[in-house]
Structure formats: structure tokens, C-alpha cells
XYZ file of C-alpha atoms in Angstrom:
341
model
C 0.000 0.000 0.000
C 3.032 2.214 0.076
C 3.584 4.521 -2.874
C 6.905 6.174 -2.169
C 10.227 4.608 -2.941
C 12.347 3.913 0.095
C 14.957 1.586 1.447
C 13.555 -1.306 3.402
C 15.710 -2.100 6.400
C 16.341 -5.743 7.102
C 16.649 -6.333 10.815
C 18.624 -9.036 12.513
C 16.373 -11.721 13.982
C 16.305 -11.583 17.751
C 14.578 -13.515 20.486
C 12.447 -11.346 22.751
C 12.735 -11.788 26.489
C 9.569 -12.526 28.411
C 9.920 -9.258 30.325
C 9.887 -7.298 27.068
C 6.976 -9.266 25.727
C 4.757 -8.182 28.584
C 5.157 -4.480 27.755
C 2.170 -2.786 26.125
C 2.797 -0.825 22.937
C 0.756 2.280 23.836
C 2.371 5.463 22.583
C 5.142 3.752 20.627
C 5.276 4.749 16.945
C 6.923 1.479 15.935
C 8.509 -1.649 17.352
C 11.378 -2.589 15.053
C 13.464 -5.740 14.774
C 12.272 -9.223 13.874
C 10.809 -10.563 17.109
C 9.667 -14.074 17.967
C 6.984 -14.010 20.653
C 7.601 -16.715 23.234
C 4.752 -15.471 25.411
C 1.568 -13.468 24.920
C 2.053 -9.680 24.754
C -0.373 -6.781 25.091
C -0.838 -4.246 22.305
C -2.743 -1.143 23.396
C -4.611 1.348 21.188
C -5.815 4.682 22.492
C -8.748 5.705 20.248
C -10.703 4.111 21.785
C -8.656 2.716 24.662
C -8.566 -1.032 24.011
C -5.995 -3.776 24.518
C -5.336 -6.572 22.053
C -3.165 -9.623 22.661
C -0.309 -10.763 20.420
C -0.227 -14.518 20.863
C 2.774 -16.651 21.667
C 4.232 -18.173 18.503
C 3.874 -14.952 16.497
C 6.743 -13.344 14.574
C 6.911 -9.753 13.303
C 9.467 -7.639 11.463
C 7.964 -4.330 12.597
C 4.832 -3.137 14.375
C 3.634 0.442 13.903
C 0.980 1.519 16.401
C -1.486 4.316 15.654
C -4.310 5.610 17.881
C -6.995 3.324 16.411
C -5.020 0.780 14.396
C -1.667 -0.918 13.991
C 0.368 -2.175 11.043
C 2.450 -5.320 11.244
C 5.087 -6.467 8.750
C 5.311 -10.269 8.702
C 8.304 -11.893 7.039
C 8.111 -14.556 4.347
C 6.754 -17.795 5.771
C 6.117 -16.287 9.217
C 2.831 -16.048 11.127
C 1.330 -13.416 13.394
C -1.703 -13.944 15.639
C -3.633 -11.159 17.372
C -6.675 -11.607 19.615
C -9.408 -9.366 21.009
C -10.812 -10.619 24.296
C -13.569 -8.024 23.816
C -14.595 -9.950 20.672
C -14.262 -6.918 18.358
C -14.275 -7.514 14.631
C -10.667 -7.125 13.444
C -10.917 -5.251 10.160
C -7.812 -5.248 8.002
C -6.569 -4.197 4.576
C -5.822 -7.733 3.399
C -9.337 -9.165 3.539
C -8.421 -11.716 6.220
C -11.510 -12.992 8.021
C -11.879 -12.521 11.760
C -12.181 -15.859 13.542
C -14.863 -15.975 16.220
C -15.253 -18.009 19.382
C -17.478 -17.739 22.410
C -14.958 -15.655 24.374
C -12.705 -13.849 21.873
C -12.087 -12.882 18.250
C -8.796 -13.536 16.487
C -6.900 -12.646 13.314
C -4.348 -15.089 11.888
C -1.876 -13.442 9.492
C 0.268 -15.843 7.486
C 2.821 -14.548 4.981
C 3.414 -16.601 1.819
C 6.637 -18.577 1.710
C 8.060 -16.390 -1.050
C 7.327 -12.917 0.270
C 6.419 -10.976 3.371
C 3.251 -8.944 3.847
C 2.262 -5.811 5.733
C -1.234 -5.766 7.208
C -3.034 -2.849 8.851
C -5.535 -3.940 11.514
C -8.284 -1.720 12.905
C -10.683 -3.171 15.500
C -14.295 -2.307 14.823
C -15.569 -1.550 18.327
C -19.131 -1.149 17.091
C -19.358 -4.747 15.861
C -18.778 -7.831 17.979
C -17.601 -11.027 16.369
C -19.814 -14.003 17.099
C -20.229 -17.509 15.755
C -22.660 -17.366 12.880
C -22.509 -13.571 12.861
C -20.333 -10.765 11.546
C -16.766 -11.801 10.956
C -17.353 -15.564 11.039
C -14.683 -16.938 8.731
C -15.678 -18.781 5.606
C -13.342 -21.362 4.105
C -11.118 -19.918 1.414
C -11.406 -22.030 -1.729
C -8.099 -23.617 -2.587
C -6.796 -22.109 -5.831
C -6.975 -24.755 -8.512
C -3.669 -25.391 -10.202
C -4.002 -24.676 -13.878
C -1.975 -23.484 -16.805
C -1.630 -19.907 -17.930
C -2.822 -19.005 -21.411
C -1.382 -21.900 -23.363
C 1.643 -21.375 -25.554
C 0.323 -23.824 -28.098
C -1.618 -22.162 -30.858
C -5.156 -22.576 -31.903
C -8.426 -22.494 -30.080
C -9.679 -19.737 -27.934
C -11.571 -17.941 -30.600
C -10.161 -15.121 -32.603
C -11.874 -11.907 -33.339
C -13.553 -12.538 -36.668
C -17.101 -13.338 -37.309
C -19.191 -13.498 -34.145
C -21.230 -10.857 -32.472
C -19.426 -8.183 -30.375
C -18.980 -8.710 -26.639
C -21.967 -7.666 -24.566
C -21.448 -4.595 -22.375
C -20.659 -5.376 -18.731
C -23.730 -5.860 -16.611
C -24.690 -2.936 -14.388
C -25.300 -3.754 -10.726
C -28.339 -2.401 -8.947
C -27.413 1.123 -7.771
C -26.602 1.247 -4.069
C -27.660 3.833 -1.515
C -24.946 6.372 -0.740
C -23.882 7.046 2.829
C -23.904 10.490 4.414
C -20.369 11.920 4.124
C -18.331 12.886 7.133
C -18.521 16.680 7.665
C -15.762 18.386 5.716
C -15.114 15.422 3.441
C -16.548 14.549 0.054
C -17.379 11.006 -0.958
C -14.987 9.773 -3.616
C -11.989 11.575 -2.091
C -8.482 10.129 -1.832
C -7.137 10.342 1.729
C -3.894 9.826 3.617
C -2.289 10.771 6.921
C 0.279 13.600 6.969
C 3.853 12.366 7.272
C 6.050 13.619 10.111
C 9.014 15.826 9.270
C 12.260 14.176 8.344
C 12.921 10.832 6.701
C 9.990 8.434 6.877
C 10.257 4.673 6.441
C 8.573 3.249 3.363
C 6.262 1.195 5.606
C 5.080 4.181 7.664
C 1.295 4.424 7.900
C 1.375 7.911 6.351
C 2.328 6.332 3.023
C -0.990 4.483 2.740
C -3.588 6.039 0.409
C -7.294 5.345 0.896
C -10.363 5.788 -1.267
C -13.317 7.275 0.661
C -16.194 5.498 -1.035
C -19.896 6.262 -1.272
C -20.528 3.494 1.260
C -18.861 5.751 3.840
C -15.839 3.440 4.210
C -12.171 3.844 3.341
C -10.446 1.373 1.090
C -6.638 1.147 0.995
C -4.824 0.556 -2.265
C -2.735 -2.619 -1.994
C 0.053 -1.216 -4.185
C 0.825 1.489 -6.713
C 0.113 -0.789 -9.692
C -3.525 -1.120 -8.652
C -3.661 2.607 -7.837
C -2.473 3.626 -11.294
C -5.215 1.671 -13.037
C -7.549 4.303 -11.529
C -5.405 7.454 -11.310
C -2.468 9.013 -13.158
C -0.869 10.812 -10.179
C -1.265 11.728 -6.498
C -2.296 15.343 -7.082
C -5.767 14.963 -5.554
C -4.811 13.057 -2.407
C -6.071 14.937 0.676
C -4.313 14.766 4.042
C -6.514 14.222 7.102
C -5.817 13.838 10.808
C -5.577 10.423 12.505
C -8.781 11.253 14.400
C -10.657 11.911 11.142
C -9.338 8.768 9.484
C -10.275 6.714 12.543
C -13.927 7.721 12.102
C -14.077 5.987 8.720
C -14.595 2.204 8.853
C -11.883 0.212 7.107
C -13.092 -1.893 4.173
C -11.365 -4.407 1.924
C -8.596 -3.077 -0.344
C -9.420 -1.486 -3.681
C -9.168 -3.949 -6.558
C -7.911 -3.359 -10.094
C -9.977 -1.293 -12.518
C -11.758 -3.611 -14.950
C -10.300 -3.962 -18.429
C -7.023 -2.107 -17.816
C -4.657 -4.885 -16.756
C -4.801 -8.651 -16.387
C -3.690 -10.215 -13.112
C -2.332 -13.486 -11.812
C -1.618 -14.748 -8.304
C 1.987 -15.478 -7.453
C 1.508 -19.210 -6.863
C -0.998 -19.834 -9.676
C -0.479 -20.074 -13.430
C -3.905 -18.784 -14.448
C -4.148 -15.315 -15.961
C -7.365 -13.382 -15.263
C -9.192 -10.442 -16.766
C -10.884 -8.133 -14.266
C -14.588 -7.292 -14.251
C -16.812 -5.293 -11.892
C -16.282 -5.249 -8.142
C -13.104 -7.328 -8.190
C -14.500 -10.297 -10.105
C -11.883 -12.250 -12.060
C -12.427 -14.323 -15.220
C -9.847 -16.755 -16.504
C -8.447 -16.031 -19.988
C -8.267 -19.586 -21.259
C -5.657 -19.380 -24.052
C -2.754 -17.345 -25.369
C -4.580 -16.806 -28.657
C -7.530 -15.334 -26.779
C -5.275 -13.100 -24.671
C -3.693 -11.816 -27.906
C -7.112 -11.057 -29.381
C -8.271 -9.185 -26.287
C -5.075 -7.345 -25.262
C -2.830 -7.386 -28.339
C 0.422 -9.103 -29.215
C 2.070 -7.643 -26.108
C -0.561 -9.156 -23.802
C 2.128 -10.729 -21.627
C 3.357 -7.215 -20.760
C -0.100 -6.326 -19.423
C -0.188 -8.738 -16.487
C 0.444 -7.823 -12.849
C 1.336 -10.334 -10.142
C -0.978 -10.129 -7.122
C 0.154 -11.380 -3.732
C -1.615 -14.505 -2.512
C -2.491 -12.488 0.597
C -5.120 -10.678 -1.498
C -6.723 -13.817 -2.941
C -9.846 -13.467 -0.804
C -10.377 -9.853 -1.949
C -11.514 -11.114 -5.311
C -14.472 -13.130 -6.572
C -14.352 -15.447 -9.566
C -16.692 -15.402 -12.539
C -17.106 -17.600 -15.580
C -14.143 -18.400 -17.813
C -13.561 -16.344 -20.958
C -13.694 -18.870 -23.766
C -14.003 -16.571 -26.805
C -13.520 -12.935 -27.773
C -17.274 -12.439 -27.689
C -17.265 -13.106 -23.929
C -15.308 -10.035 -22.844
C -14.328 -6.541 -24.011
C -11.525 -4.738 -22.128
C -12.609 -1.373 -23.533
C -16.258 -1.845 -22.545
C -15.270 -2.951 -19.048
C -12.971 0.028 -18.547
C -15.408 2.573 -20.002
C -18.189 1.240 -17.792
C -16.192 1.697 -14.573
C -14.570 5.113 -14.726
C -14.711 5.496 -10.943
C -14.290 3.163 -7.988
C -17.795 4.090 -6.806
C -19.172 2.956 -10.148
C -17.222 -0.282 -9.856
C -18.872 -0.875 -6.456
C -22.343 -0.264 -7.873
C -22.925 3.393 -7.027
C -24.254 5.668 -9.744
């Protein structure tokens, strides 16, 4: 979610002493150094004043604590577990489901073996997690191993002959939320950065879209951001208190029709349709027809951590099934992509 170039510091792995692990993180801007948690540790937020628990067995590269949220960088192959004994829903920018039990709620963050992830977590104190209720995790479907658009020729349907692709379906318009005083729906937001050099993973580098549902959606990376915008000229800085009033929603997905995407551990290449729905492009010939001879330069890798942010539609079997231009023209704004007129 960070859009400024910076040097990522690699910290020597250390083992935390039990006395350190019992210290709450209130008021600390960041806790740096790769730490293995050999005992539970408190993590305290101040707006509102709540205490979460980092569970024994967790590992973190850095933890940045803000008044109403915290960001944790988890190294490749590592895991980080945080629990709310108040049973708050643990919203986050990676679409990870909150696990619910009778006495607590919990978020399990697992970084893929090949790369680390940074997750921002913001407890939703207005919604309790309960079995069968909000935040109950649903099983993530295992990605089916399959080939990318085949290198063998033939098949897939070229452009000639058939009828043109139908325009993308329009979702039923949704009811807009009342905007926060002083803010306009559809605005890009970020926190102001402190003076001096700021680490690339600092929370002030995150950019959010303030949608017509009244929620803020982080951009997972600059590649996704630039399918919607050409620069950062219209990003508005707001205070931490203002940002904390906006519920955190799932990350913004790619704009339909602009780029194809693939997940790092899968070989399927997908075209994007409305509201983060992906459709498999079933052959190289079809990808060439839809995106041109340089189609393989129009694919972005998406971290497996964002797999659950997307839905999956029907496969694209012929050129008449999908039009990149129609998809892009029909979703000029993120609000439109979400179903708001």
C-alpha cells in the first residue's frame, strides 16, 4: 500500500525476552526488529482505549501503532496472531476474516513462503464477532492449479465473425452514505507524514479511497492505484482522528479492463470485471485477441495475501465473452465499480 520509494531495512532476527513481551505498545510509533513471541504480549490502542493480545508463537518484522489501528510487517513464511478478548471484529486491509469463538475474536496473518506482507488492523468496536454472525470466517477455496494461457496455438476464438462482446452488466445502484462533515465522498485520503525521513512502511504512506458506502479502502500497491489514477495530485491529508472515524473496508481492486492479473503461486491469468471479479483467460490466442500481441506485458502479479479480496466469474472462452474497452469505459470510478451511480 506504500507509494513512495524507500529503502527497506532488514533487521537481525532476535529472540524477545519474556519481560519485554509483557510491555504494552501504547504510545510507541513502531517496534522494530524481527521478534519471535515466546509469550503473549499486550498491544494497546488509544482511540478508543482497548488492549489486544499478540499470541505466543507470532513473529513480526515491525509493528507500527497508531491511535486506532496498527500495522504489522510479517516476514516470508512467518505467522502473526492477534486476539481481542472483547470480541471486536478485526478489520484489516488484506481481507483476512476474523475468527470468532465464544470468548474472543482472532486474526491469523500468514505470509506466503516467497514474500512478506504488511497488514493494517483496525478493531471495529461497534461490531462484535460471534459464531454465525459478523466476521465468522468462511473457508477460502483452494486455488486450482491450472496453466496460464497456453503457448500452443489454436483455439480460444479469434476476433472474426461473431457478435461483439456484450457490455458489462450494471449492478443495482446502491444507496450512498452520508459523508463525514468536511469530506466529500470519492476523495483520496492519507495521513500527513512527520518531518524528516519516513520509512517506506510508515502508515502515512498508505492512500485510501473514501467510497460512497462511507468506508475507506486502501490501495494494496501502486500498480492497482495507477489503473484508476495518473498521479497523487488529488490526495487529501486528514488527521488520525478523522481517518479513525471511517470504517476500514477491503482493499481497492484493479480497474476492470485495464490490466490482467495473476496470483503469485498460480499459473492462471485473469481479466478483471466489476467489483473485483476475475475471469480466466483460457488461451494465449484469446489473450492476444483481447489485449494485443504484447498481452504478456499487461499482467500484474498479485500477492496470494489478497486472494480473498476477489471473486471469480465464468471463464472467458471466446472474444465475444469479454471486451476490455467496454469494461474500462463502464467503470470510470471506484464508486461505479462498487455499484454506485
